[in-house]
Coordinates of C-alpha atoms in Angstrom, one line a residue:
X1 CA -5.0 -65.9 -2.4
X2 CA -2.8 -63.1 -2.0
X3 CA -4.3 -59.7 -3.3
X4 CA -2.4 -57.7 -5.7
X5 CA -1.4 -54.4 -3.7
X6 CA 2.4 -53.6 -4.4
X7 CA 3.6 -53.1 -7.9
X8 CA 7.0 -52.2 -9.3
X9 CA 7.1 -50.3 -12.4
X10 CA 10.4 -50.7 -14.4
X11 CA 11.2 -47.7 -16.4
X12 CA 10.6 -44.0 -15.6
X13 CA 10.3 -42.7 -19.3
X14 CA 6.6 -41.6 -20.7
X15 CA 5.1 -45.1 -20.2
X16 CA 6.6 -45.9 -16.9
X17 CA 5.3 -42.5 -15.2
X18 CA 1.9 -42.6 -17.0
X19 CA 1.4 -46.3 -15.8
X20 CA 2.5 -45.3 -12.2
X21 CA 0.0 -42.3 -12.4
X22 CA -2.9 -44.7 -13.3
X23 CA -1.9 -47.4 -10.9
X24 CA -1.9 -45.0 -7.9
X25 CA -5.2 -43.7 -9.3
X26 CA -6.3 -47.1 -9.0
X27 CA -5.2 -47.3 -5.3
X28 CA -1.8 -49.7 -5.9
X29 CA 1.3 -49.0 -3.9
X30 CA 3.7 -48.1 -7.0
X31 CA 7.5 -48.2 -6.8
X32 CA 9.3 -46.8 -9.8
X33 CA 12.8 -48.1 -10.8
X34 CA 15.0 -46.2 -13.4
X35 CA 18.9 -46.0 -14.0
X36 CA 18.9 -42.4 -14.4
X37 CA 18.8 -39.6 -11.8
X38 CA 15.8 -38.3 -13.0
X39 CA 12.4 -39.3 -14.7
X40 CA 12.3 -39.0 -18.7
X41 CA 16.1 -38.8 -19.6
X42 CA 16.5 -41.2 -22.3
X43 CA 14.1 -41.8 -25.0
X44 CA 11.4 -39.4 -23.5
X45 CA 13.8 -36.4 -23.4
X46 CA 13.7 -34.8 -26.7
X47 CA 11.3 -36.4 -29.1
X48 CA 9.6 -34.5 -31.9
X49 CA 6.8 -33.5 -29.7
X50 CA 3.9 -34.6 -31.8
X51 CA 0.9 -35.8 -30.3
X52 CA -0.3 -37.2 -33.7
X53 CA -3.1 -39.9 -34.5
X54 CA -2.3 -38.6 -38.3
X55 CA 1.3 -40.3 -38.1
X56 CA -0.3 -43.8 -37.1
X57 CA 0.5 -45.5 -40.5
X58 CA 2.8 -48.5 -39.4
X59 CA 6.1 -48.9 -41.4
X60 CA 5.3 -52.6 -42.6
X61 CA 5.5 -52.3 -46.2
X62 CA 7.7 -53.7 -49.3
X63 CA 8.3 -50.0 -50.1
X64 CA 10.0 -49.5 -46.7
X65 CA 12.1 -52.6 -47.2
X66 CA 13.3 -51.4 -50.5
X67 CA 13.9 -48.1 -49.2
X68 CA 16.1 -49.3 -46.7
X69 CA 18.3 -51.4 -48.9
X70 CA 18.4 -48.4 -51.1
X71 CA 19.6 -46.1 -48.6
X72 CA 21.8 -48.5 -46.6
X73 CA 25.1 -46.7 -47.4
X74 CA 23.6 -43.0 -47.5
X75 CA 24.9 -41.5 -44.3
X76 CA 22.1 -38.9 -44.0
X77 CA 19.2 -41.0 -45.2
X78 CA 15.6 -40.8 -43.5
X79 CA 16.2 -44.7 -42.9
X80 CA 19.7 -45.8 -42.5
X81 CA 20.6 -49.7 -41.3
X82 CA 23.7 -50.7 -40.4
X83 CA 24.8 -53.6 -42.7
X84 CA 26.9 -55.5 -39.8
X85 CA 24.7 -58.6 -39.2
X86 CA 23.5 -59.4 -36.0
X87 CA 21.0 -62.5 -34.7
X88 CA 18.8 -59.8 -33.0
X89 CA 18.6 -57.6 -36.0
X90 CA 18.0 -60.5 -38.4
X91 CA 15.2 -61.9 -36.4
X92 CA 13.6 -58.6 -35.7
X93 CA 13.5 -57.7 -39.8
X94 CA 12.2 -61.2 -40.6
X95 CA 9.4 -60.6 -38.4
X96 CA 8.9 -57.1 -39.4
X97 CA 8.7 -58.4 -43.4
X98 CA 5.9 -61.4 -41.8
X99 CA 3.7 -58.5 -40.5
X100 CA 3.2 -57.0 -44.0
X101 CA -0.2 -58.6 -44.7
X102 CA -1.1 -56.6 -41.2
X103 CA -0.4 -53.2 -42.4
X104 CA -4.0 -52.1 -43.1
X105 CA -5.4 -53.7 -40.0
X106 CA -2.5 -52.3 -37.5
X107 CA -2.6 -48.7 -39.0
X108 CA -6.1 -48.7 -38.5
X109 CA -5.9 -50.0 -34.7
X110 CA -2.8 -47.5 -34.1
X111 CA -5.0 -44.5 -35.2
X112 CA -7.8 -45.7 -33.1
X113 CA -5.4 -46.1 -30.0
X114 CA -3.9 -42.5 -30.7
X115 CA -7.4 -40.8 -30.8
X116 CA -8.6 -42.6 -27.3
X117 CA -5.0 -41.7 -25.9
X118 CA -5.5 -38.0 -26.3
X119 CA -8.5 -37.8 -23.3
X120 CA -6.4 -40.1 -21.1
X121 CA -3.2 -37.8 -21.4
X122 CA -5.1 -34.3 -21.1
X123 CA -6.9 -35.8 -18.1
X124 CA -3.5 -36.8 -16.3
X125 CA -2.1 -33.4 -17.1
X126 CA -5.1 -31.6 -15.7
X127 CA -5.5 -34.2 -12.6
X128 CA -1.8 -33.6 -11.5
X129 CA -1.1 -30.2 -12.6
X130 CA 1.5 -30.9 -15.2
X131 CA 2.4 -28.0 -17.5
X132 CA 4.3 -29.0 -20.8
X133 CA 3.9 -26.4 -23.5
X134 CA 1.0 -28.1 -24.7
X135 CA -0.5 -26.5 -28.2
X136 CA -3.9 -27.6 -29.9
X137 CA -1.8 -26.1 -33.1
X138 CA -2.8 -29.1 -35.4
X139 CA -0.4 -31.1 -37.7
X140 CA -0.1 -30.1 -41.4
X141 CA 1.6 -33.0 -43.8
X142 CA 3.0 -31.6 -46.7
X143 CA 4.6 -33.7 -50.1
X144 CA 7.1 -32.5 -52.8
X145 CA 5.9 -35.0 -55.3
X146 CA 2.7 -36.7 -56.6
X147 CA 3.8 -40.2 -55.7
X148 CA 4.2 -39.7 -52.1
X149 CA 0.7 -37.4 -52.5
X150 CA -1.1 -40.3 -53.8
X151 CA 0.3 -42.6 -51.1
X152 CA -1.2 -40.3 -48.5
X153 CA -4.5 -40.4 -50.2
X154 CA -4.6 -44.2 -49.4
X155 CA -3.1 -43.7 -46.0
X156 CA -6.0 -41.0 -45.2
X157 CA -8.8 -43.9 -46.3
X158 CA -7.1 -46.0 -43.3
X159 CA -6.9 -43.2 -40.8
X160 CA -10.6 -42.3 -41.5
X161 CA -11.4 -45.9 -40.7
X162 CA -9.7 -45.6 -37.4
X163 CA -11.7 -42.6 -36.7
X164 CA -9.7 -39.6 -37.8
X165 CA -10.6 -37.0 -39.8
X166 CA -8.1 -34.9 -42.0
X167 CA -8.4 -32.6 -44.7
X168 CA -6.6 -32.7 -48.2
X169 CA -4.7 -29.2 -48.9
X170 CA -3.6 -27.9 -52.1
X171 CA -0.2 -26.2 -52.5
X172 CA -1.9 -22.8 -52.1
X173 CA -3.8 -24.0 -49.1
X174 CA -0.2 -25.2 -47.4
X175 CA 1.2 -21.4 -48.0
X176 CA -1.9 -20.2 -46.3
X177 CA -1.4 -22.4 -43.5
X178 CA 1.9 -21.7 -43.0
X179 CA 2.8 -19.0 -44.9
X180 CA 6.6 -18.8 -43.3
X181 CA 7.3 -22.3 -44.9
X182 CA 9.4 -21.9 -47.9
X183 CA 9.4 -24.7 -50.8
X184 CA 7.4 -26.2 -53.5
X185 CA 4.7 -28.7 -52.7
X186 CA 2.3 -30.5 -54.7
X187 CA -0.2 -30.9 -51.6
X188 CA -0.7 -31.5 -48.4
X189 CA -2.9 -32.9 -45.1
X190 CA -4.3 -31.0 -42.3
X191 CA -5.1 -32.8 -39.0
X192 CA -6.8 -30.2 -36.8
X193 CA -7.3 -32.6 -33.8
X194 CA -3.7 -33.2 -33.5
X195 CA -1.4 -31.3 -31.1
X196 CA 2.2 -31.0 -29.6
X197 CA 3.8 -30.7 -26.3
X198 CA 7.1 -31.4 -24.7
X199 CA 7.3 -34.9 -23.5
X200 CA 10.3 -34.2 -20.8
X201 CA 8.4 -31.6 -19.2
X202 CA 5.1 -33.6 -19.0
X203 CA 6.9 -36.8 -17.7
X204 CA 9.0 -35.1 -15.5
X205 CA 6.1 -33.1 -13.7
X206 CA 4.1 -36.0 -13.6
X207 CA 6.7 -37.8 -11.9
X208 CA 7.2 -35.4 -9.1
X209 CA 3.8 -34.9 -8.6
X210 CA 3.0 -38.7 -7.9
X211 CA 6.1 -38.6 -5.7
X212 CA 4.1 -36.3 -3.3
X213 CA 1.2 -38.5 -3.7
X214 CA 3.1 -41.4 -2.4
X215 CA 4.6 -43.3 -5.4
X216 CA 8.5 -44.4 -4.2
X217 CA 11.0 -43.7 -6.8
X218 CA 14.3 -45.9 -6.8
X219 CA 16.4 -43.8 -9.1
X220 CA 20.1 -44.1 -10.5
X221 CA 19.2 -47.9 -9.7
X222 CA 20.6 -50.4 -12.1
X223 CA 18.6 -54.0 -11.8
X224 CA 20.7 -56.8 -11.3
X225 CA 17.7 -59.5 -11.5
X226 CA 14.2 -59.8 -11.9
X227 CA 12.3 -63.1 -11.0
X228 CA 9.4 -65.1 -10.4
X229 CA 9.1 -65.8 -6.7
X230 CA 5.9 -67.4 -5.5
X231 CA 2.9 -65.6 -6.9
X232 CA 5.1 -62.4 -6.8
X233 CA 8.1 -61.0 -8.3
X234 CA 11.5 -60.2 -6.5
X235 CA 13.2 -57.3 -7.8
X236 CA 17.0 -57.3 -7.0
X237 CA 19.3 -53.9 -7.5
X238 CA 23.1 -53.0 -7.7
X239 CA 22.8 -51.6 -4.6
X240 CA 22.2 -55.0 -2.8
X241 CA 18.5 -54.2 -2.3
X242 CA 16.2 -57.3 -2.9
X243 CA 12.6 -56.7 -2.9
X244 CA 9.2 -58.7 -3.1
X245 CA 6.5 -57.3 -5.1
X246 CA 2.9 -58.6 -5.8
X247 CA 3.4 -57.7 -9.6
X248 CA 5.6 -56.0 -12.1
X249 CA 4.8 -53.7 -15.3
X250 CA 7.8 -53.8 -17.6
X251 CA 8.0 -50.4 -19.2
X252 CA 11.9 -50.0 -19.9
X253 CA 12.1 -49.0 -23.5
X254 CA 14.8 -50.9 -25.2
X255 CA 15.9 -52.5 -22.0
X256 CA 12.4 -54.4 -22.0
X257 CA 13.6 -57.3 -24.1
X258 CA 16.2 -58.5 -21.5
X259 CA 14.0 -57.9 -18.4
X260 CA 11.2 -59.9 -20.6
X261 CA 13.7 -62.8 -21.3
X262 CA 14.3 -63.1 -17.3
X263 CA 10.6 -63.1 -16.5
X264 CA 9.9 -66.0 -19.3
X265 CA 8.4 -63.9 -22.2
X266 CA 9.9 -63.1 -25.4
X267 CA 9.6 -59.3 -26.7
X268 CA 11.4 -58.8 -29.4
X269 CA 12.1 -55.0 -29.3
X270 CA 14.9 -53.4 -31.5
X271 CA 16.4 -50.2 -30.8
X272 CA 15.5 -47.5 -33.6
X273 CA 17.5 -44.3 -33.2
X274 CA 15.9 -41.3 -33.8
X275 CA 17.5 -37.7 -33.9
X276 CA 16.4 -34.1 -33.1
X277 CA 17.6 -30.6 -32.7
X278 CA 16.2 -28.2 -30.3
X279 CA 16.6 -24.4 -31.9
X280 CA 16.7 -22.0 -29.2
X281 CA 14.7 -18.9 -30.7
X282 CA 16.9 -16.2 -29.2
X283 CA 15.9 -13.5 -31.1
X284 CA 12.3 -11.6 -32.3
X285 CA 13.0 -12.4 -36.1
X286 CA 13.6 -16.0 -35.4
X287 CA 10.6 -16.1 -33.1
X288 CA 8.4 -14.6 -35.6
X289 CA 9.9 -16.9 -38.3
X290 CA 9.5 -20.2 -36.9
X291 CA 6.2 -22.0 -37.5
X292 CA 3.1 -22.0 -34.8
X293 CA 1.8 -25.2 -36.3
X294 CA 3.2 -28.5 -36.3
X295 CA 4.7 -30.0 -39.7
X296 CA 5.6 -33.4 -40.9
X297 CA 7.8 -33.4 -44.2
X298 CA 7.3 -36.8 -45.9
X299 CA 10.1 -36.7 -48.1
X300 CA 12.6 -36.2 -45.3
X301 CA 10.4 -38.1 -42.8
X302 CA 10.9 -34.8 -40.6
X303 CA 8.5 -33.5 -38.0
X304 CA 8.4 -30.1 -36.2
X305 CA 6.9 -28.9 -33.1
X306 CA 6.8 -25.3 -31.6
X307 CA 7.6 -25.3 -27.8
X308 CA 6.8 -22.3 -26.2
X309 CA 8.1 -18.9 -27.4
X310 CA 11.7 -19.5 -27.7
X311 CA 12.2 -23.3 -28.9
X312 CA 11.7 -25.1 -32.2
X313 CA 12.1 -28.7 -32.2
X314 CA 12.9 -30.6 -35.4
X315 CA 13.2 -34.4 -35.4
X316 CA 13.4 -37.5 -37.8
X317 CA 15.4 -40.3 -39.2
X318 CA 15.5 -43.9 -38.0
X319 CA 18.7 -45.5 -37.8
X320 CA 19.1 -49.5 -37.2
X321 CA 22.6 -49.5 -35.1
X322 CA 22.0 -51.6 -32.0
X323 CA 22.4 -50.0 -28.8
X324 CA 24.5 -47.4 -30.1
X325 CA 23.7 -44.1 -28.5
X326 CA 26.3 -41.9 -29.9
X327 CA 25.2 -38.4 -31.3
X328 CA 26.3 -38.6 -35.1
X329 CA 27.4 -35.3 -36.7
X330 CA 26.3 -36.7 -40.2
X331 CA 22.6 -37.2 -38.7
X332 CA 22.4 -33.9 -37.2
X333 CA 23.4 -31.8 -40.0
X334 CA 20.6 -32.7 -42.2
X335 CA 18.0 -31.6 -39.6
X336 CA 19.8 -28.1 -39.5
X337 CA 20.0 -28.0 -42.9
X338 CA 16.3 -28.8 -43.6
X339 CA 15.5 -25.6 -41.2
X340 CA 17.6 -23.4 -43.2
X341 CA 16.2 -24.4 -46.2
X342 CA 12.6 -24.1 -45.1
X343 CA 12.6 -21.2 -42.5
X344 CA 15.7 -19.4 -43.5
X345 CA 14.9 -16.4 -41.4
X346 CA 15.5 -18.7 -38.4
X347 CA 18.8 -18.3 -36.9
X348 CA 20.3 -21.9 -36.3
X349 CA 23.4 -20.6 -34.3
X350 CA 22.2 -21.8 -31.0
X351 CA 21.3 -25.5 -31.6
X352 CA 21.1 -28.6 -29.2
X353 CA 21.2 -32.0 -30.7
X354 CA 19.9 -35.1 -29.3
X355 CA 19.4 -39.1 -30.0
X356 CA 17.2 -41.5 -28.4
X357 CA 16.6 -45.3 -28.8
X358 CA 13.1 -46.0 -29.9
X359 CA 11.6 -49.3 -28.8
X360 CA 10.3 -51.2 -31.6
X361 CA 8.2 -54.3 -32.0
X362 CA 8.2 -55.8 -35.4
X363 CA 4.8 -55.3 -36.1
X364 CA 5.0 -51.8 -34.9
X365 CA 2.3 -52.3 -32.3
X366 CA 3.0 -51.8 -28.3
X367 CA 3.2 -54.6 -26.1
X368 CA 0.3 -54.2 -23.6
X369 CA -1.0 -56.4 -21.1
X370 CA -0.3 -59.6 -19.3
X371 CA 2.8 -61.8 -19.4
X372 CA 3.2 -65.7 -19.4
X373 CA 3.0 -65.2 -15.6
X374 CA 0.0 -63.7 -14.1
X375 CA 1.9 -61.3 -11.9
X376 CA 3.9 -59.7 -15.1
X377 CA 2.6 -57.2 -17.3
X378 CA 4.0 -55.0 -20.0
X379 CA 3.7 -51.3 -21.6
X380 CA 6.2 -51.2 -24.0
X381 CA 7.5 -51.6 -27.6
X382 CA 5.7 -48.1 -28.7
X383 CA 8.2 -47.1 -31.3
X384 CA 7.7 -43.6 -32.5
X385 CA 4.4 -43.3 -30.9
X386 CA 5.1 -43.4 -27.4
X387 CA 4.2 -39.9 -26.7
X388 CA 1.0 -40.3 -28.6
X389 CA 0.2 -43.6 -27.3
X390 CA 1.1 -43.5 -23.8
X391 CA -2.0 -42.2 -22.3
X392 CA -4.1 -45.2 -23.7
X393 CA -1.8 -47.9 -22.9
X394 CA -1.2 -46.8 -19.1
X395 CA -5.0 -46.7 -18.7
X396 CA -5.4 -50.1 -20.6
X397 CA -2.7 -51.9 -18.3
X398 CA -3.9 -50.2 -15.1
X399 CA -7.5 -51.2 -15.7
X400 CA -6.5 -54.8 -16.3
X401 CA -4.4 -54.9 -13.0
X402 CA -7.2 -53.4 -11.2
X403 CA -9.4 -56.0 -12.5
X404 CA -7.2 -58.6 -11.3
X405 CA -7.1 -57.4 -8.0
X406 CA -10.6 -56.7 -7.4
X407 CA -11.4 -60.5 -8.8
X408 CA -8.8 -61.8 -6.3
X409 CA -10.4 -59.8 -3.7
X410 CA -13.9 -60.8 -4.5
X411 CA -12.6 -64.5 -4.6
X412 CA -11.0 -64.3 -1.1
X413 CA -14.1 -62.7 0.4
X414 CA -16.3 -65.5 -1.1
X415 CA -14.0 -68.1 0.6
X416 CA -14.3 -66.3 3.6
X417 CA -17.8 -66.3 4.0
X418 CA -17.8 -70.0 3.0
X419 CA -15.4 -70.9 5.4

C-alpha cells in the first residue's frame, strides 16, 4: 500500500490556495497548477469582499425562478438569464428546481459552515502573516419594501438555527448605523459578527507565503489531461510535463466540471457571472462620505465593502450566460448609479470595473470531499460564498486527506510488523 504524500491542487483561487495551505500544515508535499501568472486572478480577484454568514440563504426558491423569467429581457436586472438554450444550462436549472425542497436545510447548513469558516480563515491569515484590509465592521442588510423585509424575518429564523445571531433594525436605526446612506427604507438587519476583506490580497499573500514554505507552483500552465493512473493521478500540462501524484484536489472553479469528467465524476457546476466596481476614493470628501460598515441592498442584490482608506467595493448581479467573461457596460452602469444615488458625495470619477464567473452547484452547496476514485478530492462549487466558506472547506478536505494518509500509514506499519 502506497502512502499519500504528493498532492496536486488544481486551481490557485481562494479555495485552491487555502487548501494548499491546510495541506502543507498537515505535512503533505503540494504542487499547485493554474493557467494564470499569479494566484487569485480570476473569480478571486475583485468580489464583493464580504465574509458573510448573514448571506447564507440559498437561492433555491420558486420566487427566484419567477424573478429569473420576469427579468430575462431586462439588461440591468439583478438576475439575468441568457434565453439561448444549452444542455448544460437546462440540466443545471432542472436540478436547481429539484433542490427547492432542500431550501431550509441547505440554508441552515451553509450558515453553520460560514460561521465555522471564520476561525479557519483568520488563523490562516495570522499563521502565514497575511494582510488583507480585514475589517470587523459588521454587515447591515436594508430593505426598501415591506414584502422583502418580511421575507428577511423568516430567513433570520433559519440563520438562527444555523447559529447566527442578527438584530432587526427600524428605519431610524438604519440611519443611526450608517448616516451616510441616502434613501428610504422600511427596516433592516444587523450582523455584528460578519466582516470584510480583500480576497485578492489574502489569496495572493497566502500563496507567496506557502511558496516560501515549500509549496511548488506551476503557473501559466494549462492542463492537457488529468487521469487516474494506478493508485495515483497523472497530470499532463501544455508544456510537455507529465507528473504522477498520489492524490489530486480539484479547486478549479468553473473549470472543475471538465476536470471532474476526466476523473470519472459528475460535478454539475455552472458559471454564474458577477460584476463589481472598485471606486477609488481619491479625495477627502469621498473618503469621509463612503460607508465604513458593509451593506447589502436586498432590492438590487448589491453588496458593498470598504477596503482600507481609499477603496470602496460595490458588487452584485447574477448572469447566466455560459463561460462569457466580457465586462458589459450595461451591467456595470447600475452599480455606478447605485453609488451615486445612495452616496452622492462619493466621487465616481475613478471606477475600475470587473467581472468573474462564480462556480455554482445546483443545490448551492459546495462540492467538498472524495470523488469516485480514492485518490481524487474536491473543494469547489462555492458559488457566491467562496470567500466566506473557503477556510472551513479547505480544513475539511485537508483533514479527510490526512486521515486517509494516516490510516494507510498505520495499515502499512501493521503489515510490516506481521511480516
